[in-house]
């Protein structure tokens, strides 16, 4: 991508991350990019076209793929902590806020596949891992529905932490990331201590 187009895309994506798609205007994009608004329309045609060009660039992806979770040791506690740590290292507040900004109804149909790549990669890798742990006899066997529910609960714990931190910083909770990971994994594996089953 040539320099002017790159500046326009960077400006648009930054503004979408900060303000959301709807609140971002082409006038602001042009101003932040340091170009004339006519140049913006000549290069891309519309605000939506600019944002979709940005979504297609690797620089605006959290770069979360199943391969990110490949370094397993086949030790449940350690591996689940690695899953959360790897996810949280890539899913920064900037990417959370960008993902929220890309959910505007005007472009959600086109951006949804991009947004869904992150949970799909995590869920796919964790599902494969837990199935393999069952095959190795390191986890009890449970049906597909139970497995899917547990994977979704675990992903939701990781997603919830990064979403709340991106949204509120330490205002809602001062629990540090590493303490949260250890506690969440422990509860996932062992349940709440002292609770009769």
mmCIF file of C-alpha atoms in Angstrom:
data_model
loop_
_atom_site.group_PDB
_atom_site.id
_atom_site.type_symbol
_atom_site.label_atom_id
_atom_site.label_comp_id
_atom_site.label_asym_id
_atom_site.label_seq_id
_atom_site.Cartn_x
_atom_site.Cartn_y
_atom_site.Cartn_z
ATOM 1 C CA UNK A 1 0.000 0.000 0.000
ATOM 2 C CA UNK A 2 1.413 3.379 -0.965
ATOM 3 C CA UNK A 3 2.181 5.952 1.731
ATOM 4 C CA UNK A 4 -0.898 8.198 1.437
ATOM 5 C CA UNK A 5 -3.294 5.250 1.506
ATOM 6 C CA UNK A 6 -1.444 3.760 4.475
ATOM 7 C CA UNK A 7 -1.740 7.050 6.411
ATOM 8 C CA UNK A 8 -5.466 7.204 5.679
ATOM 9 C CA UNK A 9 -6.015 3.615 6.839
ATOM 10 C CA UNK A 10 -3.934 4.139 9.996
ATOM 11 C CA UNK A 11 -5.864 7.301 10.835
ATOM 12 C CA UNK A 12 -9.217 5.616 10.269
ATOM 13 C CA UNK A 13 -8.373 2.543 12.332
ATOM 14 C CA UNK A 14 -6.997 4.645 15.180
ATOM 15 C CA UNK A 15 -10.160 6.766 15.232
ATOM 16 C CA UNK A 16 -12.436 3.718 15.053
ATOM 17 C CA UNK A 17 -10.526 2.234 17.982
ATOM 18 C CA UNK A 18 -10.863 5.454 19.994
ATOM 19 C CA UNK A 19 -14.366 6.612 19.025
ATOM 20 C CA UNK A 20 -16.116 3.814 17.200
ATOM 21 C CA UNK A 21 -17.049 3.618 13.544
ATOM 22 C CA UNK A 22 -20.218 5.700 13.656
ATOM 23 C CA UNK A 23 -18.635 8.623 15.532
ATOM 24 C CA UNK A 24 -15.627 8.738 13.191
ATOM 25 C CA UNK A 25 -16.024 11.146 10.276
ATOM 26 C CA UNK A 26 -14.178 11.264 6.976
ATOM 27 C CA UNK A 27 -13.219 14.836 7.797
ATOM 28 C CA UNK A 28 -11.466 13.644 10.973
ATOM 29 C CA UNK A 29 -9.769 10.797 9.133
ATOM 30 C CA UNK A 30 -8.418 13.208 6.536
ATOM 31 C CA UNK A 31 -7.258 15.623 9.235
ATOM 32 C CA UNK A 32 -5.447 12.932 11.252
ATOM 33 C CA UNK A 33 -3.904 11.472 8.070
ATOM 34 C CA UNK A 34 -2.767 14.936 6.971
ATOM 35 C CA UNK A 35 -4.564 14.771 3.628
ATOM 36 C CA UNK A 36 -7.388 16.559 1.895
ATOM 37 C CA UNK A 37 -10.806 14.924 2.293
ATOM 38 C CA UNK A 38 -11.047 14.733 -1.519
ATOM 39 C CA UNK A 39 -7.858 12.619 -1.517
ATOM 40 C CA UNK A 40 -9.471 10.251 0.940
ATOM 41 C CA UNK A 41 -12.485 9.730 -1.355
ATOM 42 C CA UNK A 42 -10.280 9.446 -4.434
ATOM 43 C CA UNK A 43 -8.178 6.717 -2.802
ATOM 44 C CA UNK A 44 -10.982 4.727 -1.166
ATOM 45 C CA UNK A 45 -14.448 5.980 -2.081
ATOM 46 C CA UNK A 46 -15.988 5.761 1.399
ATOM 47 C CA UNK A 47 -15.270 5.501 5.104
ATOM 48 C CA UNK A 48 -16.417 1.887 5.019
ATOM 49 C CA UNK A 49 -13.934 1.079 2.232
ATOM 50 C CA UNK A 50 -11.095 2.565 4.287
ATOM 51 C CA UNK A 51 -11.966 0.524 7.363
ATOM 52 C CA UNK A 52 -12.368 -2.686 5.368
ATOM 53 C CA UNK A 53 -8.946 -2.056 3.822
ATOM 54 C CA UNK A 54 -7.582 -1.755 7.356
ATOM 55 C CA UNK A 55 -9.274 -4.942 8.534
ATOM 56 C CA UNK A 56 -7.523 -6.862 5.757
ATOM 57 C CA UNK A 57 -4.055 -5.759 6.945
ATOM 58 C CA UNK A 58 -2.107 -7.886 9.416
ATOM 59 C CA UNK A 59 -1.101 -4.814 11.437
ATOM 60 C CA UNK A 60 -4.694 -4.528 12.647
ATOM 61 C CA UNK A 61 -5.051 -8.169 13.711
ATOM 62 C CA UNK A 62 -4.386 -9.489 17.197
ATOM 63 C CA UNK A 63 -2.513 -12.323 15.434
ATOM 64 C CA UNK A 64 -4.153 -15.065 17.447
ATOM 65 C CA UNK A 65 -4.068 -18.396 15.634
ATOM 66 C CA UNK A 66 -4.265 -21.994 16.916
ATOM 67 C CA UNK A 67 -0.466 -22.211 16.491
ATOM 68 C CA UNK A 68 -0.071 -19.646 19.284
ATOM 69 C CA UNK A 69 -1.244 -22.341 21.713
ATOM 70 C CA UNK A 70 0.936 -25.167 20.378
ATOM 71 C CA UNK A 71 3.593 -25.089 23.114
ATOM 72 C CA UNK A 72 1.794 -27.515 25.418
ATOM 73 C CA UNK A 73 3.518 -29.665 28.034
ATOM 74 C CA UNK A 74 0.541 -31.990 28.628
ATOM 75 C CA UNK A 75 0.275 -30.710 32.201
ATOM 76 C CA UNK A 76 -3.226 -29.309 32.628
ATOM 77 C CA UNK A 77 -2.556 -26.428 35.051
ATOM 78 C CA UNK A 78 0.563 -25.242 33.213
ATOM 79 C CA UNK A 79 -1.010 -25.564 29.776
ATOM 80 C CA UNK A 80 -4.225 -23.758 30.666
ATOM 81 C CA UNK A 81 -2.198 -20.922 32.179
ATOM 82 C CA UNK A 82 -0.241 -20.767 28.917
ATOM 83 C CA UNK A 83 -3.506 -20.512 26.941
ATOM 84 C CA UNK A 84 -4.652 -17.539 29.001
ATOM 85 C CA UNK A 85 -1.236 -15.856 29.041
ATOM 86 C CA UNK A 86 -0.802 -16.175 25.275
ATOM 87 C CA UNK A 87 -4.287 -14.820 24.639
ATOM 88 C CA UNK A 88 -3.904 -11.904 27.048
ATOM 89 C CA UNK A 89 -0.490 -10.979 25.653
ATOM 90 C CA UNK A 90 -1.993 -10.492 22.177
ATOM 91 C CA UNK A 91 -5.486 -9.259 23.028
ATOM 92 C CA UNK A 92 -4.425 -5.826 24.201
ATOM 93 C CA UNK A 93 -6.870 -3.049 25.153
ATOM 94 C CA UNK A 94 -6.224 -1.517 21.719
ATOM 95 C CA UNK A 95 -7.434 -4.662 19.953
ATOM 96 C CA UNK A 96 -10.437 -4.984 22.277
ATOM 97 C CA UNK A 97 -11.449 -1.394 21.577
ATOM 98 C CA UNK A 98 -10.899 -1.814 17.836
ATOM 99 C CA UNK A 99 -13.027 -4.956 17.878
ATOM 100 C CA UNK A 100 -15.808 -3.030 19.617
ATOM 101 C CA UNK A 101 -15.492 -0.189 17.097
ATOM 102 C CA UNK A 102 -15.793 -2.644 14.204
ATOM 103 C CA UNK A 103 -19.177 -3.936 15.405
ATOM 104 C CA UNK A 104 -21.132 -1.012 13.951
ATOM 105 C CA UNK A 105 -24.215 -2.245 12.072
ATOM 106 C CA UNK A 106 -23.036 -0.506 8.876
ATOM 107 C CA UNK A 107 -20.069 -2.848 8.504
ATOM 108 C CA UNK A 108 -20.577 -5.716 10.932
ATOM 109 C CA UNK A 109 -21.470 -8.223 8.222
ATOM 110 C CA UNK A 110 -18.051 -7.640 6.626
ATOM 111 C CA UNK A 111 -16.059 -7.330 9.875
ATOM 112 C CA UNK A 112 -17.639 -10.206 11.827
ATOM 113 C CA UNK A 113 -15.409 -12.872 10.209
ATOM 114 C CA UNK A 114 -12.326 -10.816 11.182
ATOM 115 C CA UNK A 115 -13.577 -10.342 14.758
ATOM 116 C CA UNK A 116 -14.509 -14.018 15.130
ATOM 117 C CA UNK A 117 -11.042 -15.267 14.160
ATOM 118 C CA UNK A 118 -9.762 -14.651 17.688
ATOM 119 C CA UNK A 119 -12.347 -16.670 19.635
ATOM 120 C CA UNK A 120 -12.396 -19.334 16.911
ATOM 121 C CA UNK A 121 -8.624 -19.846 17.174
ATOM 122 C CA UNK A 122 -8.702 -20.038 20.983
ATOM 123 C CA UNK A 123 -11.746 -22.319 21.126
ATOM 124 C CA UNK A 124 -10.440 -24.626 18.396
ATOM 125 C CA UNK A 125 -7.011 -24.986 19.992
ATOM 126 C CA UNK A 126 -8.410 -25.554 23.495
ATOM 127 C CA UNK A 127 -10.980 -28.073 22.264
ATOM 128 C CA UNK A 128 -8.265 -30.043 20.449
ATOM 129 C CA UNK A 129 -6.039 -29.892 23.523
ATOM 130 C CA UNK A 130 -8.726 -31.138 25.937
ATOM 131 C CA UNK A 131 -9.732 -33.935 23.543
ATOM 132 C CA UNK A 132 -6.105 -35.052 23.330
ATOM 133 C CA UNK A 133 -5.840 -34.943 27.139
ATOM 134 C CA UNK A 134 -8.873 -37.250 27.272
ATOM 135 C CA UNK A 135 -7.266 -39.598 24.759
ATOM 136 C CA UNK A 136 -4.108 -39.660 26.893
ATOM 137 C CA UNK A 137 -6.219 -40.563 29.938
ATOM 138 C CA UNK A 138 -5.276 -37.329 31.723
ATOM 139 C CA UNK A 139 -8.872 -36.076 31.802
ATOM 140 C CA UNK A 140 -12.092 -37.991 32.341
ATOM 141 C CA UNK A 141 -14.182 -38.524 29.252
ATOM 142 C CA UNK A 142 -17.190 -36.284 28.810
ATOM 143 C CA UNK A 143 -19.510 -35.694 25.882
ATOM 144 C CA UNK A 144 -19.129 -33.143 23.132
ATOM 145 C CA UNK A 145 -21.710 -30.766 24.629
ATOM 146 C CA UNK A 146 -19.991 -30.731 28.023
ATOM 147 C CA UNK A 147 -16.615 -30.222 26.366
ATOM 148 C CA UNK A 148 -17.930 -27.287 24.319
ATOM 149 C CA UNK A 149 -19.529 -25.713 27.392
ATOM 150 C CA UNK A 150 -16.298 -25.984 29.389
ATOM 151 C CA UNK A 151 -14.195 -24.564 26.556
ATOM 152 C CA UNK A 152 -16.619 -21.666 26.183
ATOM 153 C CA UNK A 153 -16.558 -21.000 29.941
ATOM 154 C CA UNK A 154 -12.765 -20.968 29.950
ATOM 155 C CA UNK A 155 -12.559 -18.657 26.939
ATOM 156 C CA UNK A 156 -15.166 -16.383 28.517
ATOM 157 C CA UNK A 157 -12.991 -16.043 31.616
ATOM 158 C CA UNK A 158 -10.027 -14.912 29.520
ATOM 159 C CA UNK A 159 -12.135 -12.650 27.307
ATOM 160 C CA UNK A 160 -13.947 -11.136 30.282
ATOM 161 C CA UNK A 161 -10.725 -10.097 31.965
ATOM 162 C CA UNK A 162 -9.256 -8.376 28.903
ATOM 163 C CA UNK A 163 -12.585 -6.752 28.030
ATOM 164 C CA UNK A 164 -13.071 -5.337 31.536
ATOM 165 C CA UNK A 165 -9.453 -4.148 31.742
ATOM 166 C CA UNK A 166 -9.775 -2.469 28.336
ATOM 167 C CA UNK A 167 -13.043 -0.848 29.366
ATOM 168 C CA UNK A 168 -12.320 0.174 32.967
ATOM 169 C CA UNK A 169 -8.605 -0.287 33.653
ATOM 170 C CA UNK A 170 -8.200 -0.935 37.397
ATOM 171 C CA UNK A 171 -11.379 0.934 38.378
ATOM 172 C CA UNK A 172 -13.500 -2.217 38.568
ATOM 173 C CA UNK A 173 -10.851 -4.516 40.037
ATOM 174 C CA UNK A 174 -7.184 -4.294 40.833
ATOM 175 C CA UNK A 175 -6.595 -8.032 40.434
ATOM 176 C CA UNK A 176 -3.316 -8.448 38.573
ATOM 177 C CA UNK A 177 -3.313 -10.516 35.397
ATOM 178 C CA UNK A 178 -1.073 -13.324 36.688
ATOM 179 C CA UNK A 179 -3.105 -13.734 39.881
ATOM 180 C CA UNK A 180 -6.294 -13.795 37.814
ATOM 181 C CA UNK A 181 -4.895 -16.451 35.478
ATOM 182 C CA UNK A 182 -3.764 -18.720 38.308
ATOM 183 C CA UNK A 183 -7.059 -18.359 40.184
ATOM 184 C CA UNK A 184 -9.189 -18.895 37.071
ATOM 185 C CA UNK A 185 -7.282 -21.983 35.976
ATOM 186 C CA UNK A 186 -7.375 -23.412 39.500
ATOM 187 C CA UNK A 187 -11.138 -22.878 39.720
ATOM 188 C CA UNK A 188 -11.606 -24.341 36.240
ATOM 189 C CA UNK A 189 -9.718 -27.495 37.202
ATOM 190 C CA UNK A 190 -10.783 -27.949 40.834
ATOM 191 C CA UNK A 191 -13.998 -25.966 41.215
ATOM 192 C CA UNK A 192 -14.660 -23.772 44.235
ATOM 193 C CA UNK A 193 -12.837 -25.135 47.308
ATOM 194 C CA UNK A 194 -15.026 -26.267 50.169
ATOM 195 C CA UNK A 195 -18.119 -26.814 48.029
ATOM 196 C CA UNK A 196 -19.748 -30.219 48.405
ATOM 197 C CA UNK A 197 -20.580 -31.879 45.086
#
